Tab-separated table of C-alpha atoms in Angstrom:
chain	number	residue	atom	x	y	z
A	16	UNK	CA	143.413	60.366	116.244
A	17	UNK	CA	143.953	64.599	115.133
A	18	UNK	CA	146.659	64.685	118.289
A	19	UNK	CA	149.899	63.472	117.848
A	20	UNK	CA	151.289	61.905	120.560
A	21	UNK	CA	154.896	61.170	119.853
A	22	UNK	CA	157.322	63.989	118.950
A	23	UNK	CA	156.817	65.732	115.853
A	24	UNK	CA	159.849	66.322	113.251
A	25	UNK	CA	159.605	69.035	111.279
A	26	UNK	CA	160.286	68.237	107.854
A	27	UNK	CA	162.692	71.827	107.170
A	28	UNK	CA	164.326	72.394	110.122
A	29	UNK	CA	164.274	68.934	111.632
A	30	UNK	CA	163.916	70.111	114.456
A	31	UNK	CA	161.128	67.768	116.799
A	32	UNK	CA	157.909	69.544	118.455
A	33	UNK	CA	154.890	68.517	120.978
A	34	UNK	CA	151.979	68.909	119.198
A	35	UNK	CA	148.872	68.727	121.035
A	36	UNK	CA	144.942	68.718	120.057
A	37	UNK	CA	143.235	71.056	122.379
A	38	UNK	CA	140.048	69.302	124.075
A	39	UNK	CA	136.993	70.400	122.555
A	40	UNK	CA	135.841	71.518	126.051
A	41	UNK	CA	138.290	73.877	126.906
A	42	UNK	CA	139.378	74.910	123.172
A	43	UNK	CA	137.573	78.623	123.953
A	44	UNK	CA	139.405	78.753	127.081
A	45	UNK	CA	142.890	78.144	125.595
A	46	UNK	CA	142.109	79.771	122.380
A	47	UNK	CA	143.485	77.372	119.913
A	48	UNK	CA	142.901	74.481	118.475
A	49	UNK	CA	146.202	73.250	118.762
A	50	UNK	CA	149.507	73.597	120.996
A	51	UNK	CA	152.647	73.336	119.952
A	52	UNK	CA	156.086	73.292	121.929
A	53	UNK	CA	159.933	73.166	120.374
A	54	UNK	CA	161.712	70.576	121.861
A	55	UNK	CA	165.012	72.514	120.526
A	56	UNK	CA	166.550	69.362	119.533
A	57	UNK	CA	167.504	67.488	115.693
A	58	UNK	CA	168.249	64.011	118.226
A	59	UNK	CA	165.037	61.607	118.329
A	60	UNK	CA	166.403	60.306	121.658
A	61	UNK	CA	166.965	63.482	123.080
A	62	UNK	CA	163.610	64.539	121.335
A	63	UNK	CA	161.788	61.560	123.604
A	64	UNK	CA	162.929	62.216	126.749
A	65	UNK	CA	162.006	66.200	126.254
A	66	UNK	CA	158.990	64.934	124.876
A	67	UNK	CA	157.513	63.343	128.114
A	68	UNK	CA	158.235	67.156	130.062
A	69	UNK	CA	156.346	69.048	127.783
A	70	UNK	CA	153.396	66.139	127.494
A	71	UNK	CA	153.128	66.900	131.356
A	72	UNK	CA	153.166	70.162	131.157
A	73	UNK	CA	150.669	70.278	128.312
A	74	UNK	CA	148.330	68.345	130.735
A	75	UNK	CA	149.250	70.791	133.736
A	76	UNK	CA	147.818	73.333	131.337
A	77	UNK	CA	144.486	71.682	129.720
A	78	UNK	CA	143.784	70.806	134.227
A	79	UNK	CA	144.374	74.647	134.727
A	80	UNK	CA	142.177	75.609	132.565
A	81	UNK	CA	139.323	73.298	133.147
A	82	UNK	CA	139.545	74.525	137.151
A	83	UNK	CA	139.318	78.272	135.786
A	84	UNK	CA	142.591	79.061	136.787
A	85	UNK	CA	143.598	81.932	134.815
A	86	UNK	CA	146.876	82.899	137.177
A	87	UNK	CA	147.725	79.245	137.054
A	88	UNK	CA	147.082	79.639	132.963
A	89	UNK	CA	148.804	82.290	132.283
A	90	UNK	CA	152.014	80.682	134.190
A	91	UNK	CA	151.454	77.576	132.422
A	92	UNK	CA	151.178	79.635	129.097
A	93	UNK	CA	154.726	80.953	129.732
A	94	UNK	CA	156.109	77.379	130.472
A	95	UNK	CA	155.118	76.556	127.465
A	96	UNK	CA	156.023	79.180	125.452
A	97	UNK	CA	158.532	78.252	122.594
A	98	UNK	CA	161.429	79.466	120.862
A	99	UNK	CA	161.027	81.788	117.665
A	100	UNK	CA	158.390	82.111	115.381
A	101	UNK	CA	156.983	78.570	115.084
A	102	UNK	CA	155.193	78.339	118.166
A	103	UNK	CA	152.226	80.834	118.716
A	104	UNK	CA	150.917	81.676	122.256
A	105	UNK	CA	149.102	78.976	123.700
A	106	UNK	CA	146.156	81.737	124.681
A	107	UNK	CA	144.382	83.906	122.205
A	108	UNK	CA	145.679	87.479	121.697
A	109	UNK	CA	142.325	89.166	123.540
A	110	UNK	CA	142.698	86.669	126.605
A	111	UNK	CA	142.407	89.629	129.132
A	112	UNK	CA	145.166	90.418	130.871
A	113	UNK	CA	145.118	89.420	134.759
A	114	UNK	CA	144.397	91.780	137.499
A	115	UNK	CA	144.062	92.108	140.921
A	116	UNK	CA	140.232	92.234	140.453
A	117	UNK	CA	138.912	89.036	141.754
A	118	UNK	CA	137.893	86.504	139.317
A	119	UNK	CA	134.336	86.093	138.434
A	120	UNK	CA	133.586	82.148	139.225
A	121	UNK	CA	133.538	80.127	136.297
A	122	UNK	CA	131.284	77.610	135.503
A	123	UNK	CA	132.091	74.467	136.482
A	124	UNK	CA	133.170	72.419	133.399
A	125	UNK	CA	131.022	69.659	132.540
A	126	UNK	CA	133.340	66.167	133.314
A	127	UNK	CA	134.224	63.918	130.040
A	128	UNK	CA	132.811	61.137	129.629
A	129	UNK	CA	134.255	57.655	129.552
A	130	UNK	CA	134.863	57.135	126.110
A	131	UNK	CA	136.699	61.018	126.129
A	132	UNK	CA	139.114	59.826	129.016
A	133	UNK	CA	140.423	56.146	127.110
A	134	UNK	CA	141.306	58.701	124.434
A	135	UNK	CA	143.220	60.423	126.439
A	136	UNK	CA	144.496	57.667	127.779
A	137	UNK	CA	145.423	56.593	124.564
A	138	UNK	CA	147.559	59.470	123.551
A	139	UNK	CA	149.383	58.854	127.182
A	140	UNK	CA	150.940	55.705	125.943
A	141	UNK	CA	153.231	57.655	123.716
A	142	UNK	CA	155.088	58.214	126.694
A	143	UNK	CA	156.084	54.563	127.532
A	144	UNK	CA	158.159	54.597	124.561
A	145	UNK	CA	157.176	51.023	123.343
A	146	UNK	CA	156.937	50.722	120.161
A	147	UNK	CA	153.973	51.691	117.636
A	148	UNK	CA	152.510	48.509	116.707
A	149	UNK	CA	152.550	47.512	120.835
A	150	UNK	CA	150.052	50.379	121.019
A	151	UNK	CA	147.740	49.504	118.746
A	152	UNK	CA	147.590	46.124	120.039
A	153	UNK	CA	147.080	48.130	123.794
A	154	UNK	CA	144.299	50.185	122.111
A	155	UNK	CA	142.414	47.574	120.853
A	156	UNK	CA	142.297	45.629	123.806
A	157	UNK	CA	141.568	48.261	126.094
A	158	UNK	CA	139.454	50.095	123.809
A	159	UNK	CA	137.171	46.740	124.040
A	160	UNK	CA	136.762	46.968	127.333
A	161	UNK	CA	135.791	50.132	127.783
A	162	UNK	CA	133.195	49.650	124.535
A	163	UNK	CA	131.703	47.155	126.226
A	164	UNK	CA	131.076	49.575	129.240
A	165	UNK	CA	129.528	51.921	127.111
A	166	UNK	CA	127.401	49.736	124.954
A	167	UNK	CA	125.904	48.045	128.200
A	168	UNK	CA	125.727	50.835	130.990
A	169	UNK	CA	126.253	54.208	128.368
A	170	UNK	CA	129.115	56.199	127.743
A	171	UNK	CA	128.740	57.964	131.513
A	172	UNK	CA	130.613	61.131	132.359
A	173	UNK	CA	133.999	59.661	134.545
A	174	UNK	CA	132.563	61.313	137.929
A	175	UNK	CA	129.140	58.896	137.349
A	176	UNK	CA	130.975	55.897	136.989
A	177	UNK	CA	130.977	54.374	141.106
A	178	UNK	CA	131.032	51.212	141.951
A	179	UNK	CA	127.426	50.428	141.861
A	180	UNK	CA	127.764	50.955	137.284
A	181	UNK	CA	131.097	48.490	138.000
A	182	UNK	CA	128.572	46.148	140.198
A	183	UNK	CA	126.063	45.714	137.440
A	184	UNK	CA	128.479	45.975	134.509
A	185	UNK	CA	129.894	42.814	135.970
A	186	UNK	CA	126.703	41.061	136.370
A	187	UNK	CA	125.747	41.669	132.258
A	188	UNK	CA	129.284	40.421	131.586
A	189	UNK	CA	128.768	37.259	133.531
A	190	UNK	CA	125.547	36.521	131.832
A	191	UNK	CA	126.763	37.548	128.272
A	192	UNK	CA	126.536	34.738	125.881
A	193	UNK	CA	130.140	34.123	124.359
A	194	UNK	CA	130.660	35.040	120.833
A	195	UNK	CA	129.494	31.990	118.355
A	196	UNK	CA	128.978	29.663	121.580
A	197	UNK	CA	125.854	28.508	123.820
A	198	UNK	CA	127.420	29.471	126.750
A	199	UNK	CA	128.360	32.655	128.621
A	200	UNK	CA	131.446	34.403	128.739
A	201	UNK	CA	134.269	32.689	130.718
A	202	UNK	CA	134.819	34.497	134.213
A	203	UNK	CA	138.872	34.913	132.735
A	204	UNK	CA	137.399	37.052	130.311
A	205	UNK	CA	135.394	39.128	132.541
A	206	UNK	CA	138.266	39.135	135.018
A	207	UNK	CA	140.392	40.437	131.988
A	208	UNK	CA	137.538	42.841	131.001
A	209	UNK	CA	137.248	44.439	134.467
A	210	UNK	CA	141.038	44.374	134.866
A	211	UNK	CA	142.081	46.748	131.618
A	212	UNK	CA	139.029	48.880	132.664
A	213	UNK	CA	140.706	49.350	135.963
A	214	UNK	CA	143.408	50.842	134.203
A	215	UNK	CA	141.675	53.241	132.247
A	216	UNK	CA	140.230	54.324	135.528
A	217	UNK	CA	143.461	54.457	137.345
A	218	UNK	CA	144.373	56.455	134.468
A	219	UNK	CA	141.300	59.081	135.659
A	220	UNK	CA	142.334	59.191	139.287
A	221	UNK	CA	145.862	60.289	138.026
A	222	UNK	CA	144.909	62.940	135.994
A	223	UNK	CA	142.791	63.967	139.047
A	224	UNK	CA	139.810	63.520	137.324
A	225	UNK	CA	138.205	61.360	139.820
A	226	UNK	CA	139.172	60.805	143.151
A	227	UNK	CA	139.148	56.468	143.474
A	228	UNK	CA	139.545	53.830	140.952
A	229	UNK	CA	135.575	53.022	140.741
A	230	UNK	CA	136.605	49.305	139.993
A	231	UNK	CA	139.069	48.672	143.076
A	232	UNK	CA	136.499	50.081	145.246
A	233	UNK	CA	133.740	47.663	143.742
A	234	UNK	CA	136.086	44.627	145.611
A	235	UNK	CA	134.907	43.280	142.205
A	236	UNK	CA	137.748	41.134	141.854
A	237	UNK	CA	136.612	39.444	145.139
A	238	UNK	CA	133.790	38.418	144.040
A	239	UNK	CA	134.805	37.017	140.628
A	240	UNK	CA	137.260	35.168	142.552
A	241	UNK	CA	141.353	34.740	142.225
A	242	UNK	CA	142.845	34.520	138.877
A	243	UNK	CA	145.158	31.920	139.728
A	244	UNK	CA	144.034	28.484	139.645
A	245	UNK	CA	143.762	26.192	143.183
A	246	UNK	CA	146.580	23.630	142.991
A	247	UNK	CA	145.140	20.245	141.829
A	248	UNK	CA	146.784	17.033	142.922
A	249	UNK	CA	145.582	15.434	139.511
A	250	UNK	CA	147.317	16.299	137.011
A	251	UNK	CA	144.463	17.299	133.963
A	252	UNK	CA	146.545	19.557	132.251
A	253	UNK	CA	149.112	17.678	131.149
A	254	UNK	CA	149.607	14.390	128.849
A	255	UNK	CA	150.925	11.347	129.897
A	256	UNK	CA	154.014	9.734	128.446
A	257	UNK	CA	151.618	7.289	126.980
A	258	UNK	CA	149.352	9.722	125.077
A	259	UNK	CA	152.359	11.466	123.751
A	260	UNK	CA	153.460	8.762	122.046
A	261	UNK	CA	150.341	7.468	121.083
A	262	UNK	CA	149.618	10.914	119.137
A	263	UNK	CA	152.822	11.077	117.683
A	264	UNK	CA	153.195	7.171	116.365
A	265	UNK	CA	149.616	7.802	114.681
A	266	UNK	CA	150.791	7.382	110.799
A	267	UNK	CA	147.458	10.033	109.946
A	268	UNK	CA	150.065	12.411	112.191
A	269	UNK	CA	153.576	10.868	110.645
A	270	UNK	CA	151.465	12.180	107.256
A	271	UNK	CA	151.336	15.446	107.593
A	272	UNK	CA	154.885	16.279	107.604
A	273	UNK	CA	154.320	16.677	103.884
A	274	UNK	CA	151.123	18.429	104.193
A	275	UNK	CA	149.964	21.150	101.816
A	276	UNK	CA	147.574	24.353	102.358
A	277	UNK	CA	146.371	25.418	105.741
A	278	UNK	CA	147.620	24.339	108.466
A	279	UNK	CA	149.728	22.310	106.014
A	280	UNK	CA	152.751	20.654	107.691
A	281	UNK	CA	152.392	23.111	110.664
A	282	UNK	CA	150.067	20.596	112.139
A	283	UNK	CA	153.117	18.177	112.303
A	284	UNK	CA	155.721	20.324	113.281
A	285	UNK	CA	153.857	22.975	115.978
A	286	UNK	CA	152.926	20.001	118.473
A	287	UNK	CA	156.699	18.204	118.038
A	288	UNK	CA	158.369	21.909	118.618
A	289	UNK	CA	156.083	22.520	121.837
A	290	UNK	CA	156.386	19.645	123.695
A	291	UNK	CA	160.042	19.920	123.214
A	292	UNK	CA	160.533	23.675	124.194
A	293	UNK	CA	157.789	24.010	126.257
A	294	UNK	CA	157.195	27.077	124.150
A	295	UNK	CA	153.627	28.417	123.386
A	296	UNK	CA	151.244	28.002	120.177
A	297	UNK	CA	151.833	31.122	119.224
A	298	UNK	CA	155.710	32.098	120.163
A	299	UNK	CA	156.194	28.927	117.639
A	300	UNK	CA	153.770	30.006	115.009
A	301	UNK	CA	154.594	33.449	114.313
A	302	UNK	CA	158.683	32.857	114.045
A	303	UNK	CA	160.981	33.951	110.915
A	304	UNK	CA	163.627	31.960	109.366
A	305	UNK	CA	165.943	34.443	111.223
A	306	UNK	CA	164.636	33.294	114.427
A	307	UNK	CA	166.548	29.794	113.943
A	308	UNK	CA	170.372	30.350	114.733
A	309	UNK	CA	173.258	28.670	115.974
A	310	UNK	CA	175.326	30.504	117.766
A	311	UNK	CA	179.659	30.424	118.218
A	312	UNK	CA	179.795	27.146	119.156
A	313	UNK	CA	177.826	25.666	116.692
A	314	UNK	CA	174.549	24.844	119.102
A	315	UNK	CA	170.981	25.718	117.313
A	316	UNK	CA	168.500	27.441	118.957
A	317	UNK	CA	165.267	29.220	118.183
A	318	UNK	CA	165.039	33.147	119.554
A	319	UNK	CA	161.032	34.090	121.088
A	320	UNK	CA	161.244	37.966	120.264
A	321	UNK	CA	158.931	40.746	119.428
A	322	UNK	CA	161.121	42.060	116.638
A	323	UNK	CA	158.495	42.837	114.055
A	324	UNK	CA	154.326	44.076	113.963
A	325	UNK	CA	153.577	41.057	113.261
A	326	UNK	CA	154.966	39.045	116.355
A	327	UNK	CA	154.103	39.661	120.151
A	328	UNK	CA	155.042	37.891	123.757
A	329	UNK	CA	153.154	37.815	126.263
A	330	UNK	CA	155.441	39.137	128.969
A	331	UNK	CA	159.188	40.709	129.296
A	332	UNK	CA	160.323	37.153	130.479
A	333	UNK	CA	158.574	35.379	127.047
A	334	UNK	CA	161.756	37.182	125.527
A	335	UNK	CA	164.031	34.157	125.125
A	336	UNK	CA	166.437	31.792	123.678
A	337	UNK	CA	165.925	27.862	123.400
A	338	UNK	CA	168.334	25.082	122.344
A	339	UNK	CA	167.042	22.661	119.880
A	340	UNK	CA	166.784	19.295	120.855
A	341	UNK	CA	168.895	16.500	118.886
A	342	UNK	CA	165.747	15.267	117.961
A	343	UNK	CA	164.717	18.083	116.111
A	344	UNK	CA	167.213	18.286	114.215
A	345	UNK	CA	167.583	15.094	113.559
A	346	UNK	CA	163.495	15.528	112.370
A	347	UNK	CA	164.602	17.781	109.968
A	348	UNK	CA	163.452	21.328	111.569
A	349	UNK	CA	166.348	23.180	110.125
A	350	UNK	CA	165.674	22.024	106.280
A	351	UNK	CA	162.371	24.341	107.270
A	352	UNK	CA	164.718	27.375	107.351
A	353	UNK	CA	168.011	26.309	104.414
A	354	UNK	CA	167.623	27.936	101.497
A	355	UNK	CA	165.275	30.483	102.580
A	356	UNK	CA	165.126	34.235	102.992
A	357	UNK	CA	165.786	35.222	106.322
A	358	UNK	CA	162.882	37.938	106.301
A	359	UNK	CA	160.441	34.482	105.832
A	360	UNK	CA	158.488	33.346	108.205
A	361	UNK	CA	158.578	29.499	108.788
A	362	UNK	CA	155.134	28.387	108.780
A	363	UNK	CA	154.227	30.847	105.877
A	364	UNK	CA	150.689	29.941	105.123
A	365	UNK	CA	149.530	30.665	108.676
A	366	UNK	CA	148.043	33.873	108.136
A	367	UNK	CA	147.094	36.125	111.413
A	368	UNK	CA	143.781	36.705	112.515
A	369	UNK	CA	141.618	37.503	115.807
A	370	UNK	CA	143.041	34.163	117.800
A	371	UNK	CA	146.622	34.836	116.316
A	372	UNK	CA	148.663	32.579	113.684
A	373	UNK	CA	147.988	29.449	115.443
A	374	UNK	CA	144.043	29.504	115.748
A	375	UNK	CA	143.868	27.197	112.770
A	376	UNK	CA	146.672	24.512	113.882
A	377	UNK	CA	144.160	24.684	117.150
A	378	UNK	CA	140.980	23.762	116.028
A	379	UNK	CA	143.038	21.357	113.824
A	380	UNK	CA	144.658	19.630	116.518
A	381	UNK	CA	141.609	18.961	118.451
A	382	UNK	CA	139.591	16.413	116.257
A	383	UNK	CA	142.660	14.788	115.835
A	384	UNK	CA	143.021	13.679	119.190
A	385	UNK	CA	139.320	12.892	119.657
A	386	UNK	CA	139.756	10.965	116.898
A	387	UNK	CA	142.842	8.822	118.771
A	388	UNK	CA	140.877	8.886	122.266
A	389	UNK	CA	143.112	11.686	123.680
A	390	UNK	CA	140.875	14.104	123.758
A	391	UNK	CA	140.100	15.546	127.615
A	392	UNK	CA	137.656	18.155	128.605
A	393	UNK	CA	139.110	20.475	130.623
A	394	UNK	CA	142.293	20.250	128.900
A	395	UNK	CA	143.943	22.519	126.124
A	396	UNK	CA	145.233	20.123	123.118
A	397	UNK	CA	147.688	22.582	122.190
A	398	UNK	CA	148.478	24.420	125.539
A	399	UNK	CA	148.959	20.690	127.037
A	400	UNK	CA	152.209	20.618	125.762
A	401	UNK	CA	153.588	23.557	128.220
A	402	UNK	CA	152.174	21.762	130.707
A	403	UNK	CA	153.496	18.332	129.733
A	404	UNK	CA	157.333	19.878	129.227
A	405	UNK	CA	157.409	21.373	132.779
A	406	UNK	CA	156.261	17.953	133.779
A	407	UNK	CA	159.146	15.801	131.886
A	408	UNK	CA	161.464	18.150	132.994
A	409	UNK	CA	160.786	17.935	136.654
A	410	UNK	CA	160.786	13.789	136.150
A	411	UNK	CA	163.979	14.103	134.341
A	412	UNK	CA	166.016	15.963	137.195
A	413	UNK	CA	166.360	19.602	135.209
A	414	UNK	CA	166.795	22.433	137.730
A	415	UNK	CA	163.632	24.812	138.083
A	416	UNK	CA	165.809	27.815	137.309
A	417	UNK	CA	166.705	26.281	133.894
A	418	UNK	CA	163.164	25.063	132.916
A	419	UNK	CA	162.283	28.336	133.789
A	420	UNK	CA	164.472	29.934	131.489
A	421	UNK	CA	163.262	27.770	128.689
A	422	UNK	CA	159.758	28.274	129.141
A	423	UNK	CA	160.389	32.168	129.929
A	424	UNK	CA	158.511	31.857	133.226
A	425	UNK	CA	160.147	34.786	135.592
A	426	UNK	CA	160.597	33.758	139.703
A	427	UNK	CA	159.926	37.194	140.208
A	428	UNK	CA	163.744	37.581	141.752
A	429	UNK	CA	165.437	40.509	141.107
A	430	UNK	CA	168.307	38.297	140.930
A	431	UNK	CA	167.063	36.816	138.220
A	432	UNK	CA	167.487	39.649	135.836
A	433	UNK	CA	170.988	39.895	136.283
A	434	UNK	CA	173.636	38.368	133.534
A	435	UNK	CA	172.477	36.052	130.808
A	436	UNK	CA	170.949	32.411	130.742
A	437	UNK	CA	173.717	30.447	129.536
A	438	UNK	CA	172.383	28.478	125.850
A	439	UNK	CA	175.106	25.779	126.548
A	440	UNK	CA	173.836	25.035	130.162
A	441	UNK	CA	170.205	24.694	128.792
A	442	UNK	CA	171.061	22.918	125.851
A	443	UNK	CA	172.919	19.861	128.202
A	444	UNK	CA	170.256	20.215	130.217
A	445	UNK	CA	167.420	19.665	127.811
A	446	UNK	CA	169.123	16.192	126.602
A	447	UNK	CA	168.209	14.919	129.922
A	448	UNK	CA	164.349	14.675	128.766
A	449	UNK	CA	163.367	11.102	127.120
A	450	UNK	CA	163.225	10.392	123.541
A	451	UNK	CA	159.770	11.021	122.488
A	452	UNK	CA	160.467	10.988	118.654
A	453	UNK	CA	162.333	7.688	119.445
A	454	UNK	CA	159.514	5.944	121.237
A	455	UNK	CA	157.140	7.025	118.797
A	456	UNK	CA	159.153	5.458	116.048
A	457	UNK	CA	159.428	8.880	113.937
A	458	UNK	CA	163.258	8.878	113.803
A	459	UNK	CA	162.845	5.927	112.299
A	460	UNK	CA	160.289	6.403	110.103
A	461	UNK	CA	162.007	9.560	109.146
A	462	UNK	CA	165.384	7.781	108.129
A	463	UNK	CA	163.429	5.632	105.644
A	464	UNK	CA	161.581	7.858	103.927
């Protein structure tokens, strides 16, 4: 994008700026291309937080002159007026100065259209402060949603966009065939679809582009039903204790320990690490060498963090520490990590693409346990193992609160983000779950080989 949306360091003085493209739609009104505000500071912290003042009053302006409102202009024009020589008037030299003739009505100014408003919207993330590579993940995701509004209903000007558009935007999305399948899309995806939309509309009614959020008035979420699944007294999701060590005593699965190439030995260890943490596919494929530590007291554990552009969580909770299991270690997970760089990743031949590092250890995993009778429709081979670790833990007497801090699921308490989870209390509580690797015989298959 031309506008920069994070402050701007001048490469002489230092010294950080706004810097904003002017809309094509009111560029004759302001009579730039371009604004520009000092934000008379060297510090990039300070620089931030003076950043997000002049952003809003950038937008106060660009509103002000949309509406006509030259008094309103020409205030906003000295609000934004900068120090010295580097920042030239906001309006053009001829802008006429204002009298106490009355105004001549303007125009009204023709509304943007969806696909103008998500890039505004985009250049309004700059002022979460997350970092870059969180944005462009954002951006894609959002920008999806809102292509897929344009491709099927058009790219309609924000005030044409009322519930009846959301109504039938819905119904094409719930009888769009899924990419590469013979099926339409799943109603989470649509749900999901509808949902970042929403923002991007919530976005328009608080920039007082539109008065309601087209997609909350819809009740489109009613219809497509609660995200949250009904409580089933059978458990599907989960695997039994007998199908986990079935799977795991296989010798085809003892094998690939040593595998080579994609998914290589990742196919041995990404199923042992998640039904052991609890932790997902993709938390376990994406870590570095440097996410395996042991901390003061000599206890191992793996840390779940977003640390680089190439690894993500799904929420603030997903942030996380998690004891290794004596049986682990006693697998061999650390000789993953001695002897190399810490800047590594683990599972190096993983490479990232559209379903993440672990896509490939996925559609692995699946034939395998068709092939040992495992298999269950309905159920996620992979994702199972979440499910199966709450499940153990509950059987094995391991407070909620500490499963939950394992598995980085948040209560929702406020309490809860108070102090630290203690690694030692985990760690004695996590020795309380049975021995798969011992009833599958791969401790002892592991000593003798």
């Amino acid at each position: 994008m031309a506008l920069i949306a994070q402050p701007f360091r001048h490469p002489d003085s230092g010294i950080y700026y706004l810097r904003r493209r002017v809309p094509d739609d009111i560029r004759s009104v302001i009579g730039k291309t371009e604004i520009r505000r000092s934000l008379n500071t060297r510090n990039h912290h300070q620089a931030k937080a003076a950043f997000a003042a002049a952003y809003a009053e950038s937008e106060k302006l660009f509103q002000q002159a949309r509406q006509g409102d030259l008094h309103g202009l020409r205030a906003a024009q000295t609000g934004m007026a900068s120090d010295g020589e580097t920042c030239p008037p906001l309006l053009s030299q001829h802008t006429p100065a204002v009298t106490s003739a009355p105004v001549p009505a303007r125009q009204a100014v023709t509304a943007p259209t969806l696909s103008q408003v998500f890039q505004r919207y985009a250049e309004s993330l700059a002022l979460s402060g997350r970092p870059e590579y969180v944005h462009r993940r954002h951006l894609v995701d959002y920008g999806r949603a809102v292509e897929r509004f344009t491709n099927a209903i058009g790219d309609l000007s924000i005030t044409s966009i009322g519930p009846t558009e959301i109504q039938a935007f819905a119904a094409l999305l719930t009888s769009t065939q899924a990419k590469g399948k013979d099926k339409p899309l799943a109603v989470s995806t649509v749900r999901l679809t509808m949902a970042r939309l929403s923002s991007v509309m919530a976005y328009a009614v608080d920039s007082g582009l539109v008065q309601s959020n087209p997609v909350i008035t819809s009740r489109i979420h009613k219809r497509l039903g609660s995200a949250k699944p009904k409580r089933c007294l059978d458990d599907d999701r989960s695997y039994a204790w007998s199908e986990l060590v079935k799977m795991f005593s296989q010798p085809e699965f003892v094998a690939l320990r040593h595998a080579e190439g994609r998914p290589g030995n990742a196919l041995f260890w990404l199923p042992l690490i998640a039904a052991y943490t609890g932790a997902r596919r993709e938390e376990i494929a994406q870590l570095y060498v440097s996410d395996v530590r042991q901390n003061s007291n000599g206890q191992w554990f793996i840390r779940i963090i977003d640390d680089r552009p190439d690894k993500s969580v799904k929420t603030d909770s997903s942030r996380r520490d998690i004891p290794l299991h004596t049986d682990l270690i006693a697998l061999g997970l650390l000789e993953l990590v001695q002897g190399n760089s810490s800047s590594s990743r683990i599972f190096p031949q993983l490479v990232k693409v559209s379903d993440g590092f672990a896509g490939i250890v996925s559609k692995a995993w699946r034939p395998l346990t068709q092939k040992w009778g495992i298999y269950r429709a309905g159920r996620s081979p992979l994702h199972a193992f979440r499910h199966t670790f709450k499940t153990l833990c509950r059987e094995a007497g391991i407070p909620k609160e500490v499963h939950d801090w394992i598995t980085g699921h948040s209560s929702g308490q406020v309490g809860d983000s108070y102090g630290s989870n203690p690694l030692s209390r985990m760690a004695k509580e996590l020795e309380k779950l049975p021995s798969i690797a011992k009833e599958a015989g791969l401790l002892t298959n592991t000593a003798t080989t």
